[in-house]
Amino acid sequence: MKPVLKAVNVHKQFGASAVLRGVHFELERGQVHAVLGSNGAGKSTLMNIFSGILAPDSGELLLDGVPCYFSDARAARREGIAMVHQELSLVPAMTVAENIFLTRWNDGWTKFVDEAAMMRAAAALLARFEIVLDPQQAVSELTRAQQQLLEIAKALSGKVRVLILDEPSANLSAAELELLYQTVRRLSLQGLAIIYITHRLRDVFEVCNALSILRDGRIQHMLPVDATSPQAVLTLLAAQLPADWVPRKHMPMQEAAPLLQLHAKDERHPALTVVPGQIVGLSGDSASALLETIFGLQPLTDYTLSLCGHAVQISHPSEAITHGLHLVPGDRRRAGLVMDLSVSENILLSLFERISSSLLIDEARGQRIVSGLLHRLGWRADDPAREARELSGGHQQKVLMARALSTEGRILLLDEPGSGMDVQAQAMLWQTVRHYAEQGNAVLMASTDAAMLAAVCDTCHVVDSNGIGPPLAAAAGQHALLGALHGTPVVTRYQ
Ligand SMILES: Nc1ncnc2c1ncn2[C@@H]1O[C@H](COP(=O)(O)OP(=O)(O)OP(=O)(O)O)[C@@H](O)[C@H]1O
Ligand SMILES: [Mg+2]
């Protein structure tokens, strides 16, 4: 049987760095084909070539055995190759239906100034792929998982042979993951060939039936999923975990004064306490919102905040920073990286006070701090002088984390800190975050990944519409973290 999509000896170079060096790849009918590889391995680059966004320097693509060349993404779409990108591209103020048809004006959809007809077409499309979304709902009201499903629906609004999903499961909770898995399985049964990029091994063993590993510019292994195991895949990925990577837990110092506390109105006992040295996890629907509230992005209504034992009111992020707080938001494009600045400049943004005296900036000192931090986060070949926009998704996240860890602040508020990072980079991140806490600082960390929180944090709280839940001691060790890194479900043992 001819593969639906075949790549023969594909090469791609950016400047002097050769990212793809002779990729051979085959996607068969009926496959959900996982593509794995460390941050910067070239996964998104290869997919951008398949979907016409980038041209290969050399090599050939064949669709159902026919050689093809795509001048742009539109040409690839006409041939039935659709891609959902790593960074979502929805317009929050528009409805589900408007987002679906947004990019299709040139295909004759302009007749849809007729609102009702557009709603009907969107509803029919969603029904055809059994995606449960209301066409009239505003995108800003959707959960992250619903947005991901909407992106998939958008990609499917035309004739599609090959669907490419670039890290669709990032930042989804366990229940949301299930929704995504169901949709992918259903689409596969409907005859779509799917490429599924992920760092989460659980995805591979839940929904994929073939897997390829991209390393050193080539597909090194292409095999059926039922012929392998999570452990074997880790070995193939050559993920090297640091020798002492098992996360340490906090050793409570006697009577350490709390760095941060939240009290519910009229309650004597604090709802949440963070002492120096502690990493406290937040999970649940309102976990990210709580971080933004503490940082002054939203008004704090139900609680009062104390820092170092003093009640404070923070109504703007600038005040939060003055109080030694630093937030790493969940969406690195919307609020975080300055895409036009280089990697070092992005990190140095938070360091100016430390490396400047009067008007002089000690550039050498700045560079030393930058390279030290990047090294600790497992930064390998990439040059810190490169613009942030050119970095792979996982590397962008590392820059954000390096910046956060270099601030003078004592309290880090992290939203999905490991997002998009490969297995090895995450292990190094948790080690670095622990090191930061052990210097007398504190970390509040929100994540949808309960197993990860249990493994890394000292205590966890569930935060939802009922407010902040009671503290749960997270008992976990190497077993739990390894499970979390694999993304395999482990029993989350809260005491
Ligand atoms: N437009 C560009 N200009 C220069 N370099 C680029 C560009 N796009 C990607 N690169 C580089 O190519 C390499 C591969 O990037 P790519 O985004 O394909 O990695 P990835 O495997 O998707 O990683 P991740 O898991 O972090 O998303 C990286 O070193 C990246 O910096
Ligand atoms: Mg990528």
XYZ file of C-alpha atoms and ligand atoms in Angstrom:
527
model
C 0.000 0.000 0.000
C 1.312 3.444 -0.899
C 1.833 5.767 2.044
C -0.502 8.768 2.115
C 2.434 11.056 2.746
C 6.070 10.266 2.156
C 9.165 12.405 2.684
C 12.381 11.453 0.930
C 15.725 12.859 2.018
C 14.418 16.218 3.226
C 17.008 18.815 4.228
C 16.454 22.179 5.896
C 18.983 24.659 7.175
C 18.479 27.968 9.016
C 21.596 30.092 8.477
C 24.518 27.894 9.435
C 22.517 25.384 11.439
C 21.309 22.294 9.637
C 18.077 21.291 11.378
C 16.866 18.515 9.055
C 19.585 16.401 7.495
C 17.987 13.797 5.286
C 14.591 12.985 6.771
C 12.790 9.894 5.479
C 9.254 9.531 6.729
C 6.131 7.593 5.803
C 2.573 8.123 6.978
C 0.199 5.281 6.190
C -3.560 5.247 5.938
C -5.154 4.454 9.303
C -2.170 5.702 11.245
C -2.064 8.066 14.158
C 1.663 8.571 13.914
C 3.484 10.097 16.888
C 6.565 12.194 16.171
C 8.835 12.564 19.184
C 12.132 14.335 19.751
C 13.770 16.755 22.160
C 13.216 20.531 22.107
C 14.699 21.991 18.953
C 14.957 18.602 17.221
C 13.085 19.987 14.211
C 9.607 18.500 14.653
C 7.705 21.732 13.979
C 10.097 22.559 11.133
C 9.362 19.231 9.430
C 5.618 19.724 9.876
C 5.866 23.251 8.489
C 7.456 21.719 5.398
C 4.653 19.148 5.098
C 2.063 21.905 5.363
C 3.674 24.260 2.853
C 4.733 26.957 5.319
C 8.428 26.307 4.757
C 10.130 25.061 1.604
C 12.701 22.304 2.058
C 16.251 23.057 0.839
C 16.198 19.704 -0.916
C 14.282 16.455 -0.863
C 10.931 15.300 -2.082
C 7.369 14.952 -0.783
C 4.918 12.440 -2.236
C 1.171 12.468 -1.619
C -0.418 9.115 -2.378
C 2.639 8.355 -4.459
C 2.521 11.572 -6.477
C 5.442 13.992 -6.086
C 4.204 17.357 -4.892
C 5.538 20.820 -4.279
C 3.738 23.386 -2.152
C 4.381 27.069 -2.830
C 2.561 28.017 0.383
C 0.205 26.754 3.091
C -2.822 27.345 0.890
C -1.417 25.019 -1.765
C -0.864 22.286 0.841
C -4.405 22.732 2.109
C -5.787 22.343 -1.380
C -4.061 18.961 -1.468
C -5.624 18.065 1.857
C -2.844 18.699 4.353
C -4.065 20.610 7.398
C -2.059 21.564 10.459
C -2.921 22.674 13.982
C 0.017 24.661 15.279
C 1.775 24.486 18.610
C 0.648 28.013 19.469
C -3.097 28.402 19.046
C -4.252 31.140 16.689
C -7.857 31.884 17.595
C -9.453 35.305 17.821
C -10.882 35.448 21.369
C -13.495 38.121 20.668
C -15.062 36.153 17.800
C -17.448 33.216 17.944
C -16.626 29.585 17.299
C -18.236 29.786 13.830
C -16.425 32.995 12.880
C -13.112 31.461 13.870
C -13.770 28.370 11.766
C -14.399 30.400 8.623
C -11.969 33.217 9.370
C -9.185 32.073 7.074
C -11.455 30.934 4.287
C -12.586 34.230 2.759
C -10.588 33.595 -0.386
C -12.231 30.233 -0.893
C -15.560 31.829 -1.703
C -16.878 31.899 1.838
C -17.445 35.635 1.662
C -21.085 34.832 0.986
C -21.250 34.113 4.687
C -21.985 37.615 5.681
C -25.180 35.683 6.185
C -24.731 35.008 9.892
C -27.337 32.247 10.095
C -25.865 30.336 7.162
C -22.403 30.527 8.738
C -23.773 29.171 12.031
C -25.452 26.288 10.166
C -22.284 25.453 8.238
C -20.238 25.506 11.437
C -22.761 23.315 13.243
C -22.732 20.817 10.360
C -18.941 20.678 10.340
C -18.752 20.183 14.113
C -21.421 17.473 13.914
C -19.634 15.663 11.106
C -16.560 15.237 13.286
C -18.596 14.825 16.465
C -16.928 17.799 18.117
C -19.173 19.184 20.830
C -18.974 22.993 20.649
C -21.574 25.730 20.361
C -20.987 27.704 17.115
C -22.360 30.866 18.724
C -20.115 30.840 21.772
C -17.312 33.390 22.056
C -13.855 31.830 21.968
C -12.817 33.778 25.068
C -15.302 31.660 27.044
C -13.849 28.323 25.937
C -11.526 26.170 28.003
C -8.064 25.408 26.686
C -9.231 21.943 25.565
C -12.271 23.364 23.767
C -9.987 25.835 22.002
C -7.787 22.946 20.933
C -10.842 21.110 19.546
C -11.911 24.280 17.761
C -8.487 24.523 16.111
C -8.947 20.939 14.942
C -12.429 21.730 13.591
C -10.983 24.750 11.814
C -8.301 22.596 10.230
C -10.938 20.107 9.079
C -13.096 22.692 7.297
C -12.113 21.533 3.826
C -11.013 18.366 2.107
C -8.435 16.772 4.419
C -6.201 13.732 3.883
C -3.535 14.426 6.462
C -4.094 16.165 9.782
C -1.020 17.382 11.647
C -1.356 18.141 15.368
C 1.650 19.913 16.931
C 1.613 19.237 20.694
C -2.190 19.197 21.005
C -2.107 17.861 24.557
C 0.063 20.557 26.159
C -1.559 22.042 29.286
C -4.667 19.844 29.192
C -6.022 18.312 32.396
C -6.740 14.597 32.696
C -10.413 14.985 31.779
C -9.603 17.300 28.891
C -7.015 14.841 27.609
C -9.693 12.183 27.445
C -11.800 14.494 25.262
C -8.891 15.062 22.899
C -8.096 11.334 22.735
C -11.701 10.516 21.880
C -11.707 13.066 19.077
C -8.413 11.838 17.635
C -9.558 8.201 17.728
C -12.813 9.127 16.022
C -11.071 11.109 13.287
C -8.736 8.212 12.699
C -11.695 5.823 12.347
C -13.170 8.229 9.788
C -10.121 7.578 7.631
C -7.850 10.549 8.319
C -4.117 9.938 8.533
C -2.855 11.875 11.552
C 0.582 13.056 12.667
C 0.655 13.717 16.409
C 3.591 15.578 17.956
C 4.027 15.289 21.689
C 6.439 15.162 24.627
C 3.979 13.133 26.639
C 4.530 9.404 26.322
C 1.065 8.731 27.616
C -0.372 10.209 24.401
C 1.666 7.775 22.346
C 0.361 4.730 24.157
C -3.219 6.017 24.365
C -3.962 7.124 20.804
C -1.065 6.449 18.437
C -0.321 3.275 16.528
C 3.003 4.269 14.968
C 5.865 6.358 16.215
C 8.910 8.097 14.812
C 11.797 9.637 16.666
C 13.518 12.688 15.235
C 17.107 13.048 16.426
C 20.203 14.658 14.984
C 18.270 15.853 11.949
C 16.895 12.468 10.918
C 14.081 10.073 11.721
C 16.110 7.526 13.649
C 13.364 5.058 14.422
C 9.968 4.424 12.867
C 8.042 1.605 14.540
C 4.613 0.347 15.510
C 3.613 1.415 19.010
C 2.647 -2.090 20.088
C 6.228 -3.190 19.449
C 7.654 -0.897 22.123
C 7.256 0.356 25.708
C 7.539 3.754 27.439
C 10.904 2.773 28.889
C 12.215 1.715 25.488
C 11.030 4.983 23.948
C 12.866 7.003 26.602
C 16.018 5.092 25.709
C 15.478 5.761 21.998
C 15.003 9.464 22.788
C 18.323 9.360 24.630
C 16.770 11.497 27.326
C 19.553 11.892 29.841
C 18.200 12.758 33.222
C 20.667 14.479 35.546
C 22.246 12.084 38.034
C 20.494 13.541 41.099
C 17.266 14.453 39.356
C 14.861 13.007 41.894
C 13.223 16.143 43.256
C 14.057 16.907 46.846
C 11.298 17.865 49.214
C 11.330 20.836 51.522
C 12.819 20.324 54.972
C 10.723 22.598 57.163
C 12.860 25.044 59.076
C 11.585 25.763 62.533
C 9.207 28.633 62.723
C 10.054 30.103 59.369
C 7.876 33.181 58.990
C 5.483 32.802 56.051
C 6.466 34.697 52.910
C 2.943 34.726 51.538
C -0.469 34.075 53.040
C -4.048 34.337 51.878
C -6.856 34.665 54.438
C -10.500 34.245 53.582
C -12.519 37.164 54.951
C -13.546 36.534 58.577
C -11.404 33.389 58.871
C -8.644 33.212 61.465
C -6.661 30.462 59.799
C -5.031 31.208 56.487
C -6.383 29.398 53.421
C -2.904 29.258 51.935
C 0.551 29.683 53.447
C 3.901 29.611 51.696
C 7.100 29.585 53.758
C 10.658 30.110 52.489
C 11.983 26.994 50.800
C 8.557 25.739 49.832
C 7.069 24.853 46.456
C 3.298 24.923 46.655
C 1.185 23.488 43.864
C -2.220 24.709 42.689
C -4.517 22.624 40.554
C -8.143 23.064 39.565
C -10.122 25.380 37.296
C -9.193 28.596 39.069
C -5.506 27.884 39.740
C -4.166 30.186 36.989
C -6.657 32.891 37.896
C -5.447 32.838 41.499
C -1.854 33.471 40.364
C -3.010 36.405 38.221
C -5.009 37.784 41.127
C -2.052 37.649 43.502
C 0.026 39.420 40.855
C -2.496 42.274 40.613
C -3.895 41.456 37.186
C -7.355 40.845 38.613
C -8.930 42.261 41.770
C -8.596 40.127 44.872
C -12.069 39.994 46.376
C -12.540 36.935 48.580
C -9.169 36.913 50.320
C -6.670 39.241 51.895
C -3.026 38.911 50.976
C -0.134 39.181 53.428
C 3.508 39.232 52.443
C 6.116 38.605 55.151
C 3.391 38.941 57.771
C 2.024 42.300 56.583
C -1.322 42.747 54.877
C -0.834 44.331 51.462
C -3.080 45.430 48.635
C -1.786 44.891 45.151
C -3.772 46.531 42.391
C -1.201 46.486 39.609
C 1.615 44.134 38.523
C 4.181 46.909 39.071
C 3.272 46.888 42.770
C 3.582 43.112 42.817
C 7.093 43.341 41.401
C 8.036 45.938 44.044
C 6.915 43.414 46.641
C 9.236 40.777 45.187
C 6.677 38.781 43.208
C 7.302 37.528 39.683
C 4.728 35.847 37.408
C 5.438 33.514 34.503
C 2.147 33.407 32.605
C 0.802 30.306 30.927
C 0.670 31.814 27.459
C 4.221 32.684 26.493
C 3.257 34.577 23.339
C 0.548 36.743 24.827
C 2.391 37.845 27.929
C 5.992 37.014 28.305
C 8.599 36.863 25.623
C 9.550 39.864 23.525
C 9.795 38.099 20.197
C 12.014 40.735 18.551
C 14.637 40.615 21.281
C 17.378 38.043 21.559
C 17.434 35.248 24.088
C 19.911 37.097 26.320
C 18.081 40.389 26.049
C 14.874 38.701 27.084
C 16.549 37.310 30.175
C 18.488 40.490 30.926
C 15.224 42.449 31.003
C 14.815 41.328 34.577
C 18.447 41.855 35.488
C 19.148 45.481 34.667
C 19.160 46.604 38.274
C 21.579 43.918 39.296
C 24.107 44.443 36.516
C 24.072 48.204 36.231
C 25.741 50.712 38.472
C 24.821 54.344 37.804
C 24.665 54.430 34.022
C 26.992 51.565 33.261
C 25.759 48.135 32.401
C 28.136 45.298 33.150
C 27.491 43.323 30.004
C 30.009 40.593 30.730
C 28.396 39.946 34.102
C 24.978 39.841 32.466
C 26.160 37.307 29.896
C 27.697 35.153 32.629
C 24.391 35.072 34.502
C 22.493 34.285 31.285
C 24.723 31.418 30.257
C 24.785 29.978 33.783
C 20.996 29.907 33.892
C 20.547 28.512 30.417
C 23.070 25.810 31.190
C 21.120 24.785 34.275
C 17.962 24.456 32.181
C 19.654 22.141 29.725
C 20.186 24.669 26.953
C 22.409 23.032 24.402
C 23.571 24.374 21.081
C 21.421 27.430 20.520
C 23.104 30.792 20.515
C 21.768 33.297 23.102
C 22.094 36.080 20.506
C 19.235 34.633 18.422
C 15.851 36.287 18.313
C 13.223 34.679 20.502
C 10.838 34.246 17.564
C 13.233 31.796 15.901
C 13.305 29.452 18.877
C 11.402 26.217 19.124
C 8.424 26.215 21.502
C 10.240 24.385 24.292
C 13.261 26.663 24.040
C 11.048 29.744 24.341
C 9.678 28.328 27.555
C 13.232 27.817 28.853
C 14.015 31.489 28.219
C 10.937 32.550 30.195
C 11.922 30.296 33.057
C 15.533 31.511 33.014
C 14.278 35.087 33.245
C 12.003 34.242 36.155
C 14.756 32.440 38.037
C 17.154 35.354 37.601
C 14.929 37.966 39.237
C 15.700 39.408 42.625
C 12.163 38.571 43.696
C 11.547 36.084 46.470
C 8.232 34.641 45.325
C 7.767 33.046 41.933
C 4.275 32.504 40.557
C 4.525 29.921 37.773
C 1.686 28.950 35.448
C 2.377 25.663 33.614
C 6.151 26.102 33.955
C 7.071 22.890 32.123
C 4.834 23.578 29.122
C 6.317 22.241 25.888
C 9.588 21.166 27.487
C 10.963 17.744 26.678
C 11.452 15.073 29.341
C 15.055 15.961 30.084
C 14.490 19.716 30.193
C 11.619 19.245 32.636
C 13.707 17.169 35.003
C 16.340 19.926 34.972
C 13.685 22.593 35.468
C 12.302 20.993 38.617
C 15.802 20.712 39.999
C 16.480 24.381 39.273
C 13.176 25.500 40.781
C 13.974 23.519 43.944
C 17.402 25.108 44.105
C 15.774 28.542 43.830
C 13.411 27.718 46.706
C 16.221 26.403 48.864
C 17.876 29.810 48.791
C 15.085 31.095 51.016
C 12.584 31.855 48.271
C 9.145 30.421 47.612
C 7.291 29.116 44.594
C 3.565 28.906 43.834
C 2.954 26.764 40.799
C -0.271 26.116 38.850
C -0.603 23.132 36.566
C -3.239 20.860 35.066
C -0.864 17.950 35.601
C -1.717 16.618 39.050
C 0.887 13.859 38.948
C 3.602 16.398 38.222
C 2.464 18.635 41.081
C 2.469 15.682 43.468
C 5.994 14.802 42.465
C 7.500 18.268 42.535
C 5.610 20.258 45.176
C 5.653 20.115 48.970
C 1.934 20.753 49.354
C -0.893 21.235 46.890
C -4.241 23.031 46.968
C -7.186 22.544 44.687
C -8.493 25.955 43.626
C -11.919 26.118 42.013
C -15.170 28.069 42.203
C -15.413 27.142 45.893
C -12.148 28.919 46.610
C -8.871 27.551 47.911
C -9.079 23.965 49.175
C -7.165 22.621 52.196
C -3.436 21.848 51.890
C -2.631 18.339 50.692
C 0.826 16.974 51.385
C 2.163 15.533 48.196
C 3.885 12.246 48.964
C 5.843 11.224 45.991
C 9.310 10.350 44.895
C 11.114 9.083 41.875
C 8.272 6.758 40.969
C 5.700 9.517 40.805
C 7.915 11.928 38.930
C 8.960 9.349 36.393
C 5.306 8.542 35.911
C 4.534 12.218 35.550
C 7.332 12.755 33.062
C 6.070 9.817 31.038
C 2.600 11.194 31.409
C 1.432 7.762 32.463
C -1.293 7.881 35.070
C 0.148 7.278 38.510
C -1.916 7.129 41.633
C -1.623 10.601 43.034
C -1.083 9.900 46.675
C -2.045 12.917 48.684
C -1.878 12.306 52.404
N 12.563 30.739 11.306
C 13.627 30.227 11.903
N 14.820 30.841 11.833
C 15.910 30.326 12.410
N 15.928 29.191 13.120
C 14.785 28.516 13.240
C 13.565 29.000 12.656
N 12.597 28.117 12.946
C 13.152 27.150 13.685
N 14.476 27.380 13.866
C 15.417 26.526 14.614
O 15.319 25.193 14.162
C 15.461 24.281 15.242
C 14.274 23.338 15.262
O 13.120 24.039 15.674
P 11.696 23.367 15.775
O 10.751 24.437 16.142
O 11.425 22.606 14.526
O 11.912 22.353 16.992
P 10.867 21.372 17.689
O 11.371 19.985 17.486
O 9.497 21.664 17.207
O 11.050 21.742 19.234
P 9.962 21.944 20.430
O 9.754 20.597 21.017
O 10.674 22.814 21.411
O 8.735 22.569 19.863
C 15.598 25.119 16.498
O 16.949 25.214 16.848
C 15.045 26.465 16.091
O 15.645 27.498 16.813
Mg 7.810 22.524 18.070
